Amino acid sequence: MEPPLDALLEAAPFLHMLADSLGSPLNVLLPDRIADNAAGFRAVYRDHRLGGRVYYAHKANQAHSLVRRLTATDPAAVGIDVASLGELRHALECGFTPDRIMATGPKDPEFLWLAARTGARVNLDSPAELDQLAALVRKYDLPRVDVLLRLSEFESSPSAASGTRVLFRRSRFGSPVREVDSLLDAVERHASMTATHVSSATAFSAMPVVSRW
């Protein structure tokens, strides 16, 4: 067990006092640990000379103390991934600036509107979402939106060494890579309203890759 959790678990009288005062079961959070975890991820980036920002998935734990602790970390190093209107509102209330927020997951018009209005980056899962976002920007005269195009369903060719073909399972997140041409056509139609990046979607994560138009 790592500090400071080990010291906390050894402080039986203190834990009993908390349970007696607040009731049981009792969920004890150590906000500094999440900052340490983020720093650990960033250390891997430095070790391999990589750039980028680590995004905390808000849906993993929505406690105020954790989200607020992350707002105090290096803005260039740590952001937050929000997957609903409520999560976006909470991130803003806790002090995250919009440039550190990425909106992901299924998005209704209210979610898209607030993301665009505040200046959060929007991770798009389909051409339809892009069309909907562009329509909101046009209708309400919103600022130009920074967006990611999330691609999925990659399929690799068998490698010469192993002869193994790797398949990605079908995902409800992201546009199939085979449809990238139509997606880029949609980007061209809305170029005046969006600044576009490319990302890849896997079962584990979506990370910005390379391009900006």
mmCIF file of C-alpha atoms in Angstrom:
data_model
loop_
_atom_site.group_PDB
_atom_site.id
_atom_site.type_symbol
_atom_site.label_atom_id
_atom_site.label_comp_id
_atom_site.label_asym_id
_atom_site.label_seq_id
_atom_site.Cartn_x
_atom_site.Cartn_y
_atom_site.Cartn_z
ATOM 1 C CA MET A 1 0.000 0.000 0.000
ATOM 2 C CA GLU A 2 1.379 3.400 -1.009
ATOM 3 C CA PRO A 3 1.430 6.521 1.137
ATOM 4 C CA PRO A 4 -0.602 8.346 2.244
ATOM 5 C CA LEU A 5 -3.226 5.583 2.078
ATOM 6 C CA ASP A 6 -1.164 3.227 4.239
ATOM 7 C CA ALA A 7 -0.961 5.787 7.042
ATOM 8 C CA LEU A 8 -4.688 6.443 6.811
ATOM 9 C CA LEU A 9 -5.566 2.753 7.098
ATOM 10 C CA GLU A 10 -3.343 2.443 10.151
ATOM 11 C CA ALA A 11 -5.140 5.333 11.876
ATOM 12 C CA ALA A 12 -7.987 3.180 13.221
ATOM 13 C CA PRO A 13 -9.257 5.674 15.849
ATOM 14 C CA PHE A 14 -9.500 8.415 13.222
ATOM 15 C CA LEU A 15 -11.389 6.154 10.798
ATOM 16 C CA HIS A 16 -13.761 5.027 13.546
ATOM 17 C CA MET A 17 -14.424 8.672 14.406
ATOM 18 C CA LEU A 18 -15.250 9.442 10.761
ATOM 19 C CA ALA A 19 -17.614 6.488 10.520
ATOM 20 C CA ASP A 20 -19.316 7.391 13.799
ATOM 21 C CA SER A 21 -19.732 11.023 12.698
ATOM 22 C CA LEU A 22 -20.646 10.566 9.042
ATOM 23 C CA GLY A 23 -22.093 7.065 8.884
ATOM 24 C CA SER A 24 -21.096 3.924 7.071
ATOM 25 C CA PRO A 25 -20.253 2.903 4.401
ATOM 26 C CA LEU A 26 -17.877 5.837 4.092
ATOM 27 C CA ASN A 27 -16.032 6.727 0.912
ATOM 28 C CA VAL A 28 -12.745 8.448 1.785
ATOM 29 C CA LEU A 29 -11.056 10.313 -1.071
ATOM 30 C CA LEU A 30 -7.463 11.507 -1.203
ATOM 31 C CA PRO A 31 -7.410 14.235 -3.869
ATOM 32 C CA ASP A 32 -3.625 14.512 -3.941
ATOM 33 C CA ARG A 33 -3.447 10.926 -5.220
ATOM 34 C CA ILE A 34 -5.195 11.860 -8.450
ATOM 35 C CA ALA A 35 -2.677 14.644 -8.997
ATOM 36 C CA ASP A 36 0.133 12.137 -8.356
ATOM 37 C CA ASN A 37 -1.408 9.720 -10.873
ATOM 38 C CA ALA A 38 -1.605 12.455 -13.493
ATOM 39 C CA ALA A 39 2.029 13.319 -12.835
ATOM 40 C CA GLY A 40 2.906 9.646 -13.315
ATOM 41 C CA PHE A 41 1.306 9.630 -16.756
ATOM 42 C CA ARG A 42 3.109 12.830 -17.637
ATOM 43 C CA ALA A 43 6.419 11.274 -16.579
ATOM 44 C CA VAL A 44 5.928 8.586 -19.234
ATOM 45 C CA TYR A 45 5.415 11.328 -21.822
ATOM 46 C CA ARG A 46 8.657 13.010 -20.760
ATOM 47 C CA ASP A 47 10.606 9.766 -20.707
ATOM 48 C CA HIS A 48 9.615 9.044 -24.309
ATOM 49 C CA ARG A 49 9.797 12.666 -25.460
ATOM 50 C CA LEU A 50 6.097 12.806 -26.260
ATOM 51 C CA GLY A 51 3.824 15.818 -26.324
ATOM 52 C CA GLY A 52 0.189 15.941 -25.369
ATOM 53 C CA ARG A 53 -2.217 16.333 -22.494
ATOM 54 C CA VAL A 54 -3.594 13.704 -20.108
ATOM 55 C CA TYR A 55 -7.399 13.831 -19.846
ATOM 56 C CA TYR A 56 -9.193 12.631 -16.727
ATOM 57 C CA ALA A 57 -12.483 10.864 -17.526
ATOM 58 C CA HIS A 58 -15.026 12.711 -15.396
ATOM 59 C CA LYS A 59 -17.438 9.762 -15.416
ATOM 60 C CA ALA A 60 -14.886 7.632 -13.516
ATOM 61 C CA ASN A 61 -15.483 9.659 -10.345
ATOM 62 C CA GLN A 62 -17.495 12.877 -10.174
ATOM 63 C CA ALA A 63 -16.416 13.966 -6.684
ATOM 64 C CA HIS A 64 -15.913 17.733 -6.373
ATOM 65 C CA SER A 65 -12.665 17.261 -4.471
ATOM 66 C CA LEU A 66 -11.022 15.255 -7.260
ATOM 67 C CA VAL A 67 -12.135 17.513 -10.086
ATOM 68 C CA ARG A 68 -11.166 20.658 -8.188
ATOM 69 C CA ARG A 69 -7.751 19.191 -7.319
ATOM 70 C CA LEU A 70 -7.055 18.577 -10.991
ATOM 71 C CA THR A 71 -7.811 22.199 -11.846
ATOM 72 C CA ALA A 72 -4.693 23.113 -9.827
ATOM 73 C CA THR A 73 -2.397 20.929 -11.960
ATOM 74 C CA ASP A 74 -0.397 22.187 -14.937
ATOM 75 C CA PRO A 75 -2.989 23.423 -17.473
ATOM 76 C CA ALA A 76 -0.831 22.318 -20.388
ATOM 77 C CA ALA A 77 -0.470 18.820 -18.961
ATOM 78 C CA VAL A 78 -3.876 17.811 -17.589
ATOM 79 C CA GLY A 79 -7.417 18.262 -18.890
ATOM 80 C CA ILE A 80 -10.806 16.679 -18.318
ATOM 81 C CA ASP A 81 -12.986 14.499 -20.556
ATOM 82 C CA VAL A 82 -16.715 15.178 -20.099
ATOM 83 C CA ALA A 83 -19.394 12.939 -21.594
ATOM 84 C CA SER A 84 -22.620 14.784 -20.744
ATOM 85 C CA LEU A 85 -24.071 18.246 -20.255
ATOM 86 C CA GLY A 86 -24.008 17.746 -16.477
ATOM 87 C CA GLU A 87 -20.339 16.747 -16.504
ATOM 88 C CA LEU A 88 -19.444 19.772 -18.619
ATOM 89 C CA ARG A 89 -21.271 22.085 -16.242
ATOM 90 C CA HIS A 90 -19.563 20.476 -13.263
ATOM 91 C CA ALA A 91 -16.090 20.805 -14.805
ATOM 92 C CA LEU A 92 -16.699 24.493 -15.464
ATOM 93 C CA GLU A 93 -18.111 25.037 -11.957
ATOM 94 C CA CYS A 94 -15.028 23.400 -10.432
ATOM 95 C CA GLY A 95 -12.715 25.796 -12.256
ATOM 96 C CA PHE A 96 -11.603 24.055 -15.434
ATOM 97 C CA THR A 97 -11.113 26.553 -18.233
ATOM 98 C CA PRO A 98 -12.773 25.517 -21.514
ATOM 99 C CA ASP A 99 -9.445 25.051 -23.315
ATOM 100 C CA ARG A 100 -8.733 22.138 -20.923
ATOM 101 C CA ILE A 101 -12.091 20.418 -21.523
ATOM 102 C CA MET A 102 -12.873 17.786 -24.158
ATOM 103 C CA ALA A 103 -16.516 16.891 -24.837
ATOM 104 C CA THR A 104 -16.970 13.233 -25.794
ATOM 105 C CA GLY A 105 -19.697 10.589 -26.022
ATOM 106 C CA PRO A 106 -23.228 10.951 -27.434
ATOM 107 C CA LYS A 107 -24.172 14.637 -27.576
ATOM 108 C CA ASP A 108 -27.593 16.239 -27.559
ATOM 109 C CA PRO A 109 -28.053 19.833 -28.851
ATOM 110 C CA GLU A 110 -27.802 21.352 -25.349
ATOM 111 C CA PHE A 111 -24.473 19.614 -24.706
ATOM 112 C CA LEU A 112 -23.092 20.688 -28.093
ATOM 113 C CA TRP A 113 -24.324 24.260 -27.615
ATOM 114 C CA LEU A 114 -22.662 24.751 -24.235
ATOM 115 C CA ALA A 115 -19.412 23.153 -25.440
ATOM 116 C CA ALA A 116 -19.348 25.490 -28.439
ATOM 117 C CA ARG A 117 -20.443 28.544 -26.446
ATOM 118 C CA THR A 118 -17.729 28.132 -23.823
ATOM 119 C CA GLY A 119 -14.932 27.047 -26.182
ATOM 120 C CA ALA A 120 -14.461 23.420 -25.139
ATOM 121 C CA ARG A 121 -12.979 21.013 -27.687
ATOM 122 C CA VAL A 122 -15.594 18.665 -29.169
ATOM 123 C CA ASN A 123 -14.718 15.061 -30.028
ATOM 124 C CA LEU A 124 -17.123 14.143 -32.845
ATOM 125 C CA ASP A 125 -18.390 10.618 -33.412
ATOM 126 C CA SER A 126 -20.123 11.044 -36.776
ATOM 127 C CA PRO A 127 -20.709 13.367 -39.742
ATOM 128 C CA ALA A 128 -24.223 13.943 -38.375
ATOM 129 C CA GLU A 129 -22.765 15.334 -35.140
ATOM 130 C CA LEU A 130 -20.517 17.632 -37.151
ATOM 131 C CA ASP A 131 -23.501 18.867 -39.167
ATOM 132 C CA GLN A 132 -25.502 19.430 -35.982
ATOM 133 C CA LEU A 133 -22.645 21.342 -34.331
ATOM 134 C CA ALA A 134 -22.113 23.519 -37.401
ATOM 135 C CA ALA A 135 -25.846 24.302 -37.534
ATOM 136 C CA LEU A 136 -25.742 25.470 -33.893
ATOM 137 C CA VAL A 137 -22.669 27.629 -34.522
ATOM 138 C CA ARG A 138 -24.411 29.216 -37.500
ATOM 139 C CA LYS A 139 -27.800 29.673 -35.811
ATOM 140 C CA TYR A 140 -26.486 31.239 -32.591
ATOM 141 C CA ASP A 141 -23.430 32.999 -34.065
ATOM 142 C CA LEU A 142 -21.096 31.026 -31.787
ATOM 143 C CA PRO A 143 -17.277 31.159 -31.869
ATOM 144 C CA ARG A 144 -15.359 28.809 -34.176
ATOM 145 C CA VAL A 145 -15.163 25.394 -32.483
ATOM 146 C CA ASP A 146 -12.063 23.244 -32.065
ATOM 147 C CA VAL A 147 -13.087 19.681 -32.962
ATOM 148 C CA LEU A 148 -11.599 16.204 -33.118
ATOM 149 C CA LEU A 149 -12.720 13.659 -35.695
ATOM 150 C CA ARG A 150 -12.875 10.327 -33.913
ATOM 151 C CA LEU A 151 -12.153 7.348 -36.168
ATOM 152 C CA SER A 152 -12.840 3.698 -35.369
ATOM 153 C CA GLU A 153 -12.994 0.167 -36.822
ATOM 154 C CA PHE A 154 -9.404 0.032 -38.003
ATOM 155 C CA GLU A 155 -8.288 -3.230 -39.527
ATOM 156 C CA SER A 156 -4.653 -4.160 -39.936
ATOM 157 C CA SER A 157 -3.077 -6.317 -42.622
ATOM 158 C CA PRO A 158 -1.246 -9.489 -41.526
ATOM 159 C CA SER A 159 2.341 -8.669 -40.626
ATOM 160 C CA ALA A 160 5.128 -10.425 -42.461
ATOM 161 C CA ALA A 161 6.643 -11.593 -39.182
ATOM 162 C CA SER A 162 3.623 -13.098 -37.413
ATOM 163 C CA GLY A 163 0.963 -13.499 -40.105
ATOM 164 C CA THR A 164 -1.500 -12.189 -37.521
ATOM 165 C CA ARG A 165 -4.357 -9.951 -38.549
ATOM 166 C CA VAL A 166 -5.650 -7.623 -35.845
ATOM 167 C CA LEU A 167 -9.331 -6.688 -35.929
ATOM 168 C CA PHE A 168 -11.015 -3.938 -33.931
ATOM 169 C CA ARG A 169 -14.449 -4.694 -32.560
ATOM 170 C CA ARG A 170 -17.327 -2.536 -33.788
ATOM 171 C CA SER A 171 -17.813 0.538 -31.624
ATOM 172 C CA ARG A 172 -20.673 2.995 -31.206
ATOM 173 C CA PHE A 173 -18.013 5.667 -30.797
ATOM 174 C CA GLY A 174 -16.298 7.231 -33.770
ATOM 175 C CA SER A 175 -16.768 7.120 -37.527
ATOM 176 C CA PRO A 176 -15.581 3.969 -39.329
ATOM 177 C CA VAL A 177 -12.235 4.707 -40.947
ATOM 178 C CA ARG A 178 -13.578 3.441 -44.281
ATOM 179 C CA GLU A 179 -15.953 6.441 -44.256
ATOM 180 C CA VAL A 180 -13.207 8.994 -43.736
ATOM 181 C CA ASP A 181 -13.632 10.533 -47.196
ATOM 182 C CA SER A 182 -17.250 11.506 -46.565
ATOM 183 C CA LEU A 183 -16.275 12.766 -43.117
ATOM 184 C CA LEU A 184 -13.577 15.001 -44.587
ATOM 185 C CA ASP A 185 -16.084 16.262 -47.149
ATOM 186 C CA ALA A 186 -18.268 17.356 -44.226
ATOM 187 C CA VAL A 187 -15.240 19.055 -42.669
ATOM 188 C CA GLU A 188 -14.695 21.029 -45.876
ATOM 189 C CA ARG A 189 -18.326 22.161 -45.861
ATOM 190 C CA HIS A 190 -17.965 23.520 -42.335
ATOM 191 C CA ALA A 191 -14.361 24.762 -42.477
ATOM 192 C CA SER A 192 -15.381 28.313 -41.581
ATOM 193 C CA MET A 193 -16.990 27.121 -38.330
ATOM 194 C CA THR A 194 -14.615 24.436 -37.054
ATOM 195 C CA ALA A 195 -10.874 23.917 -36.586
ATOM 196 C CA THR A 196 -10.278 20.208 -37.092
ATOM 197 C CA HIS A 197 -7.953 17.580 -35.622
ATOM 198 C CA VAL A 198 -7.907 13.810 -36.104
ATOM 199 C CA SER A 199 -8.145 11.182 -33.363
ATOM 200 C CA SER A 200 -8.361 7.408 -33.190
ATOM 201 C CA ALA A 201 -10.923 5.488 -31.144
ATOM 202 C CA THR A 202 -10.161 2.168 -29.468
ATOM 203 C CA ALA A 203 -11.784 0.163 -26.722
ATOM 204 C CA PHE A 204 -9.579 2.012 -24.240
ATOM 205 C CA SER A 205 -9.096 5.615 -25.295
ATOM 206 C CA ALA A 206 -9.170 8.305 -27.918
ATOM 207 C CA MET A 207 -6.054 10.425 -28.282
ATOM 208 C CA PRO A 208 -5.242 13.324 -30.612
ATOM 209 C CA VAL A 209 -2.942 12.156 -33.394
ATOM 210 C CA VAL A 210 -1.483 14.535 -35.925
ATOM 211 C CA SER A 211 -3.398 16.832 -38.160
ATOM 212 C CA ARG A 212 -4.989 20.264 -38.045
ATOM 213 C CA TRP A 213 -6.648 22.150 -40.875
#
